[in-house]
Amino acid sequence: MHNCGSRVMRVATTALAVWLLVCAPAAGQTAKERYQDAQQQDEKVRLLLTNFKDKTPATELAVQVAQVLTSFEALVRRFPTSGYADDALFHAASLADAAYQRMSRPEDRDRALKTYRWLVREYPRSALIKQANAKIARLTKTNAPPVPPSPAPPARSLPALVATPPVTAIPAAAAHAVPAANVTLETVAPPPAPALPAERATLTSVQRTVLPGSVRVTLEFDREVAYREQRLSGPARVFFDLNVQVTPALADQVLSYNTDVVAKIRVGRRPEGTVRVVLDLENVPKFSVFTLYSPFRLVVDAERPVATTVAAPAPAPPAPVEPTGPAAPPIESREAPLAPPVQETPPPPPVPAAANVTGGFSIARQLGLSVSRIVIDPGHGGHDPGTTARGLNEADLTLDIALRVEKLLAKEPGVEVVLTRRTDVHIPLQERTAIANRQNADLFLSIHANSSRNRNASGIETYFLSFASSPEAEAIAARENSTSGKEMHELPDLIKAISLNNKLDESRDLAGMVQESLVTTLKRSNKDVRSRGVKKAPFVVLIGAAMPSVLAEISFMTNRQELALLKTAAYKDRIAQALSNAVLRYRKSLKGTSAATVDR
C-alpha cells in the first residue's frame, strides 16, 4: 500500500509542465508584449500588497512579488536597448520598494536599491533618473521611517530608444594617446557623496584575472555599494569613485603588472573621504562593467585587440637628425621607443561535440549548441526547511553550497550564473524551473541533501527526469515533491510532460558527470563515500525545463558521519568544486573551452 501511494504521489505531483509552458513568456514575444504582461502582473500584486495583512500570507505574497520582478528584469536582459527597458527597471524597483514598506523584509529593500542603481547606471539619459536617485537616497538613509508604497510609473504608449549599450568602445587613438599636461585625475570633480549608513562598506580585495581574449579586474566588497564610473583618454584609463573604506593592505596601493591590457590598478583615498580605483589601460578596444553578488563584486572585463597581420615590412626609418631645439621633456623620451607588436597565438580550431553516452549525437550536439547561462537551484527554503538534523537544515546547507558554486563558475569566461534564491525564502517547485526558462538558461542544476529512515544509508546519487525505476527513487520523489500543490486531475498532463521530455540524453549525460565528479572529489575527504549511481525520477522541480536538468543528492543528512562532514567548510568547498567541475566538463563536451589563469 505504501508503494502504491508513493507511486500515485510521485506522478501526481508532476503536473507543472503544461501549465508552465503556457504561462511562461514565449520566446517570440516583443519587448512591448513582455512589458504589458509584466505590467498586468504588477497591478495585481500591488493590490495584494495593499491588503496583504488581511488576506494574503506574507510568504506567498513575497513569491508573487519575486515573480513580477523577474519578469521585468528578464525583459531588460532580453531587450537592453528597448525604450521599455528603463521603465521596466523602474517598475521592478518601485514594486520591491513597496513590498519593503509593507512587509519590512530587508531583501526587498536590497532588491529595490539594486534595481534603482541598475537603472541609473545603464540608462543615464532616462527621464526616470531623478526619481530613481531620490528613492536611492531615501532607502539608504539610516532608520528611515516607512513611506507609502511607490506608485506605479505611467504606462508608455510609444518606446523612446535608449542608446546606452553596456559595452563601451574606446577609440583606437585614445588607447595609444600621449598623456596631456592638462589632464590629471584631480581635474575630475568627485561625485556628491550618496546618503549611506553610518558604517560604510569596505573594499576587501582586488583581483586581476587573465582570461582568453581579455583581462578581468574584480573589486570585492563586504556589501553592495553605489559607484560612479568614468572613462578618460590621454592616457586611456577608467576609474570608479566609491563611498567606501578600504582594508589597510589596499590603502593607497599601486598594483603593477608586467603584462598589457591592465598594466596598473591604483587605489587612492580622496580628501572628501571617497575612494578612487583607477585602471590604467593599454591598447584596449572595448571593455564592459557589471556586478555580481554574494559577495558583492564590481567586475571590469577589458578586451584584447584582435591580432592583425602586417602585409609587408615597414620602410626603413629616415636617418637621425641632430636636434636643434631644447631637449625633449622626460615624458616624450619615455614614449619614443616603440614596443614590439604583441604576438597573439591564433585560437585553436573549433572542437566538435563529443558523442552522448549512448554513442549517438543528440539534436543539441548535431546543431553545435553550447552552454553559457547556468541556473543553480538551492533546494527548499522558507517554511520548507527540508531535512533537519542536529542543528543543520537542508535549505541552509544547499544555499551555502550554491553560493560557493556560483563563486567558482563566475571566474570562468563566458559563463553566467543565476540562482533561484539567495535568501531563506520559499520558492514553489514549479517556479524554480520557470525562472530558468524565463532566463533562457542552458543548464539547470538543483542541489539537495538526502535522508532515510535507515540511519546507515549513505552516499551520493544524481537524478534526471523520467519515471522512477526503483522503490527508493519513488520514495525520494514523493518526499521532494511534497510541496508541489498539484492535484489528481492534472495526472494526464503530468504523464504527458514526463513522456515528452526531449532533453533526456543531455540530462542523462550531465547527471553522469555530476555523479562521477562528486564521488571522485569527495573520496579525498571521505574514503568510505558510496556512489549510489545515476537514477531517474519524476521530480516536479525538473518538469518543464527547456534545458538539460538534473537533481543532485549530495550526501545523507541522516547519516551521522556524512552530517559531520557537511557541517565543515572544507567539505562544502569540495562539493562546490565537484559540481563546478562537472558543469564545466559537460560544457566542454559540447564545445571545447580554454582555461583561465589568475593573478592576485
Short mmCIF file of C-alpha atoms in Angstrom, two decimals, residues 50 86 136 140 171 239 309 332 434 497 559:
data_model
loop_
_atom_site.label_atom_id
_atom_site.label_comp_id
_atom_site.label_asym_id
_atom_site.label_seq_id
_atom_site.Cartn_x
_atom_site.Cartn_y
_atom_site.Cartn_z
CA THR A 50 -2.37 46.92 -0.16
CA ASP A 86 14.24 51.79 -18.23
CA ILE A 136 18.01 55.57 -3.59
CA THR A 140 19.90 54.35 2.07
CA PRO A 171 38.61 54.97 -30.00
CA PHE A 239 38.12 54.97 -12.70
CA THR A 309 48.89 40.61 -39.82
CA GLU A 332 58.48 62.31 -24.56
CA ALA A 434 10.02 28.78 -14.67
CA ALA A 497 5.07 16.09 -19.87
CA ASN A 559 23.95 9.58 8.37
#
